[in-house]
CSV table of C-alpha atoms and ligand atoms in Angstrom, one decimal:
chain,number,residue,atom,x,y,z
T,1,UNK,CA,0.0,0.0,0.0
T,2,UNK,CA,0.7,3.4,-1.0
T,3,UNK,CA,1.6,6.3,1.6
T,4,UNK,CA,-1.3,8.0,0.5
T,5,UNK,CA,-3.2,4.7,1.0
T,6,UNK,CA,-1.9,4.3,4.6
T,7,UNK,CA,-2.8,8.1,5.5
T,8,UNK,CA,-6.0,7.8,4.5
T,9,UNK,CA,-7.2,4.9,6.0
T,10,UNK,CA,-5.4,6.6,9.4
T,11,UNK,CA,-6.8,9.8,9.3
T,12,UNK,CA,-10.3,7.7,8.5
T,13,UNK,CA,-9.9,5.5,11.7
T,14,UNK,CA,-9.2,8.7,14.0
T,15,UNK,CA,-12.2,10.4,12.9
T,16,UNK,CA,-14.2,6.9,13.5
T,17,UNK,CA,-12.6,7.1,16.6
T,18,UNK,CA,-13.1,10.5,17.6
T,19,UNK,CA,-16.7,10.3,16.8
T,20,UNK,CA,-17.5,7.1,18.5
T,21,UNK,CA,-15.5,8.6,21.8
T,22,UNK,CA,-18.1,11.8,21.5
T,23,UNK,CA,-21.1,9.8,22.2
T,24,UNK,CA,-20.0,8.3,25.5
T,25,UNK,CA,-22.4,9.7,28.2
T,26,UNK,CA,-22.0,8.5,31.8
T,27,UNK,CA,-24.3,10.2,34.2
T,28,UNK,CA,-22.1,11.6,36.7
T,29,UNK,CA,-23.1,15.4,37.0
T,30,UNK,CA,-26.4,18.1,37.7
T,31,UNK,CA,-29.4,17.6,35.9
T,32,UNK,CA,-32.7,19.3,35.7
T,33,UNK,CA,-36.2,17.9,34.3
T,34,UNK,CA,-38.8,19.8,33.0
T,35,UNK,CA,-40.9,20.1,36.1
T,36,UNK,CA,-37.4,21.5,37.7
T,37,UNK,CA,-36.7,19.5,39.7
T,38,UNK,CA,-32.5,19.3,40.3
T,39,UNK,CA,-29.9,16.1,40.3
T,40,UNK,CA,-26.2,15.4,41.3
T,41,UNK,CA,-25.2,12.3,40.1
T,42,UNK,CA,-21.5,11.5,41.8
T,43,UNK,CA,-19.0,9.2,40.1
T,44,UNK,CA,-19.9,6.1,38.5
T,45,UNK,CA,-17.9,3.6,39.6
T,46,UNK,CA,-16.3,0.9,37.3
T,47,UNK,CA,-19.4,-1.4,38.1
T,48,UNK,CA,-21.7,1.2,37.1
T,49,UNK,CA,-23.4,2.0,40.1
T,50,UNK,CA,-23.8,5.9,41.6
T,51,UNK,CA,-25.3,7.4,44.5
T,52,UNK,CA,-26.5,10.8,44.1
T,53,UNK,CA,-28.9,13.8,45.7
T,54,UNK,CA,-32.3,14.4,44.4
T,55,UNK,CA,-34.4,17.9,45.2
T,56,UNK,CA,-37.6,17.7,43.5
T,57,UNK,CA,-39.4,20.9,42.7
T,58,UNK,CA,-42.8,19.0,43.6
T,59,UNK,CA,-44.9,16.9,45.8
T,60,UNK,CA,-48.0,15.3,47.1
T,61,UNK,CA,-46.7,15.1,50.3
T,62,UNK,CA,-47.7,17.6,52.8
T,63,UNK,CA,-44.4,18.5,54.3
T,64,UNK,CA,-41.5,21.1,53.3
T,65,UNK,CA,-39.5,19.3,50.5
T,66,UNK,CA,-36.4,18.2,51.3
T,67,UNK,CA,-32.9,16.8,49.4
T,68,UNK,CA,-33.3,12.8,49.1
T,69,UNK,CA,-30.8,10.7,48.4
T,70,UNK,CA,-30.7,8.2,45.1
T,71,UNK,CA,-28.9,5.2,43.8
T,72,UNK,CA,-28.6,3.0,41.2
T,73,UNK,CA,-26.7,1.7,38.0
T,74,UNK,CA,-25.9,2.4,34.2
T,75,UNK,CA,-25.1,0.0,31.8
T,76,UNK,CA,-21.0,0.2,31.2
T,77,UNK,CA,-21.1,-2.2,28.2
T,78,UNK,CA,-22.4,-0.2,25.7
T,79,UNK,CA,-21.3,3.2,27.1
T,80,UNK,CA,-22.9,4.8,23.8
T,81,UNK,CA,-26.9,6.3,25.2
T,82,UNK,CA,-26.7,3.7,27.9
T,83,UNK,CA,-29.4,2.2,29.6
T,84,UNK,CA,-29.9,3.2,33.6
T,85,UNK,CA,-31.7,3.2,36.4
T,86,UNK,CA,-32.0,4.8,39.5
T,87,UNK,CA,-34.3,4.8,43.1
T,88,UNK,CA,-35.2,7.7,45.3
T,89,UNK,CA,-35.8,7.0,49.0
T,90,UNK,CA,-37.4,10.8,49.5
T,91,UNK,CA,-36.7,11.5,52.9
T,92,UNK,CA,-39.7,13.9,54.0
T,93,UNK,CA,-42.3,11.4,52.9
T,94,UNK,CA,-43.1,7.7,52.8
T,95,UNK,CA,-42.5,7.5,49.0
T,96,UNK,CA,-40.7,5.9,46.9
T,97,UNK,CA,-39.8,6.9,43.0
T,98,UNK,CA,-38.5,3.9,40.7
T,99,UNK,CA,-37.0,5.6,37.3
T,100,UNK,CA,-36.2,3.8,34.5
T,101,UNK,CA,-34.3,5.4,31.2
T,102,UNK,CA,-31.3,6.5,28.6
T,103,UNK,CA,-29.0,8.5,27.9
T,104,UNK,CA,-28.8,10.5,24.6
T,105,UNK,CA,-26.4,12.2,23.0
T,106,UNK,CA,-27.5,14.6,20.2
T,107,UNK,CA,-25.2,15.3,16.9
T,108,UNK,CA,-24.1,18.4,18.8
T,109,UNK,CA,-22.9,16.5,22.3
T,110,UNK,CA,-26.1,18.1,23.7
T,111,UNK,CA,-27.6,15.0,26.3
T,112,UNK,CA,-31.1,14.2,27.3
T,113,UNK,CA,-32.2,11.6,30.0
T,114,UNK,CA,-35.4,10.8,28.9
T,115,UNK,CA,-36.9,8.5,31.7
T,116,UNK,CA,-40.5,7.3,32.6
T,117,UNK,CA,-41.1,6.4,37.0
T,118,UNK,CA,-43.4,4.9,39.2
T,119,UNK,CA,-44.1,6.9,42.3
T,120,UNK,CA,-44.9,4.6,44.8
T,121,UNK,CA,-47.2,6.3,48.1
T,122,UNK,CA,-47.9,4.3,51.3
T,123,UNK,CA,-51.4,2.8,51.4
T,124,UNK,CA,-53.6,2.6,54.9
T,125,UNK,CA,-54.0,-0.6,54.0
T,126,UNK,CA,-54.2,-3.8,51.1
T,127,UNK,CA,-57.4,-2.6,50.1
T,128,UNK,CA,-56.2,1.1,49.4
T,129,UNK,CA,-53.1,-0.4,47.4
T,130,UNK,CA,-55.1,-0.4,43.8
T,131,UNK,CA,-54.6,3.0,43.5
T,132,UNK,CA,-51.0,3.7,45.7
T,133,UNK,CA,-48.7,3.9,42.2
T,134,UNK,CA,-48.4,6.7,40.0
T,135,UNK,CA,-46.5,6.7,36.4
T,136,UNK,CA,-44.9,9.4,34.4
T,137,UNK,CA,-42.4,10.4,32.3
T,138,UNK,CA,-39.6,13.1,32.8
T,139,UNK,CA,-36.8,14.9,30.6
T,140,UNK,CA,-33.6,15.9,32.3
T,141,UNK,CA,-30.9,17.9,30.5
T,142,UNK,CA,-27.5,18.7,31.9
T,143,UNK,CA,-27.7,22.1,33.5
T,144,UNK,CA,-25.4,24.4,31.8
T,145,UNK,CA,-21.5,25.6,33.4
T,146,UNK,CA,-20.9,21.7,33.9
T,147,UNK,CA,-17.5,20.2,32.9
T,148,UNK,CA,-18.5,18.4,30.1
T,149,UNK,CA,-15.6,16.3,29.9
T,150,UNK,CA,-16.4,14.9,33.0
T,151,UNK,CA,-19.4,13.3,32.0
T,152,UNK,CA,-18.6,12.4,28.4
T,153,UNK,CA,-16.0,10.0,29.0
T,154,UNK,CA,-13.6,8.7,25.6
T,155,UNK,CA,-11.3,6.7,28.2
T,156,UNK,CA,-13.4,3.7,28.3
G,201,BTN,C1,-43.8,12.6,47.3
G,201,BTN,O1,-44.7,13.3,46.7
G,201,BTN,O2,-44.2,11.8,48.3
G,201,BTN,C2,-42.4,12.7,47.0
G,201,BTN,C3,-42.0,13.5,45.8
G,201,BTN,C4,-42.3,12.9,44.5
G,201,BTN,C5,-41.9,13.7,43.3
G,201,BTN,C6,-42.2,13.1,42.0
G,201,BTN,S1,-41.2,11.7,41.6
G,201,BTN,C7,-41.7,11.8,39.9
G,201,BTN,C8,-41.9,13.2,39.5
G,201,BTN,N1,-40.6,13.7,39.0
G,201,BTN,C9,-40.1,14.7,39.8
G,201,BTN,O3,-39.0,15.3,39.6
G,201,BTN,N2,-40.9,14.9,40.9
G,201,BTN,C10,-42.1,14.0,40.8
């Protein structure tokens, strides 16, 4: 093969490799959804799993809101829009929130979590459970002034 040959198929491999490296989205970071309610996501660890703070910006419970905490995991196989989950054990009522969802990465680096939950609310009793669990869907983006290198990760 040519030198021109070799170049080319180089300088084709580093751009395949610089793109596939601009996808990768962990979740580490502060996120807002589109009711405006704020996350920090800490470090995800090699196994996947982070521990975070969650302050939503609403609530059916009839006390002051307060910062609950929240764990789960991410998918670290396909670090490209990966798969997560995530619990929140909120700590000023007896609920519980279950969220499900992805991580996407536009063709300008911007991210989205799009997620749906169930919001789970403690029933008096068996007979008041049919109606104890919500559903819904929420957006977060990744509020602005955050390191972005920190959260797009081209190491792994
Ligand atoms: C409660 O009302 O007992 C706890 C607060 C629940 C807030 C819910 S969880 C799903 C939805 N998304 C949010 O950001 N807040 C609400």
């Amino acid at each position: 093969m040519g030198k021109r040959g070799f170049s080319l198929i180089l300088a084709l491999g580093l751009v395949t490799l610089s793109t596939s490296s601009e996808k990768k989205c962990i979740l580490s970071g502060v996120w807002q959804n589109d009711l405006g309610s704020n996350m920090t996501i800490s470090a995800v660890n090699e196994a996947g799993q982070f521990s975070g703070l969650y302050l939503t910006a609403v609530s059916g419970a009839e006390k002051p809101i307060l910062v609950s905490p929240i764990n789960g995991s991410q998918h670290i196989d396909s670090l490209e829009q990966p798969t997560f989950g995530f619990t929140v054990q909120w700590t000023f009522s007896d609920s519980t929130t279950v969220f499900v969802g992805q991580c996407f990465v536009d063709k300008h680096g911007k991210e989205t979590l799009q997620t749906m939950w169930l919001l789970r609310v403690k029933a008096r009793s068996a007979e008041n459970n049919w109606n104890a669990t919500m559903v819904g869907t929420n957006i977060f983006t990744r509020i602005k002034g955050q390191n972005l290198s920190e959260s797009m990760r081209s190491d792994l």
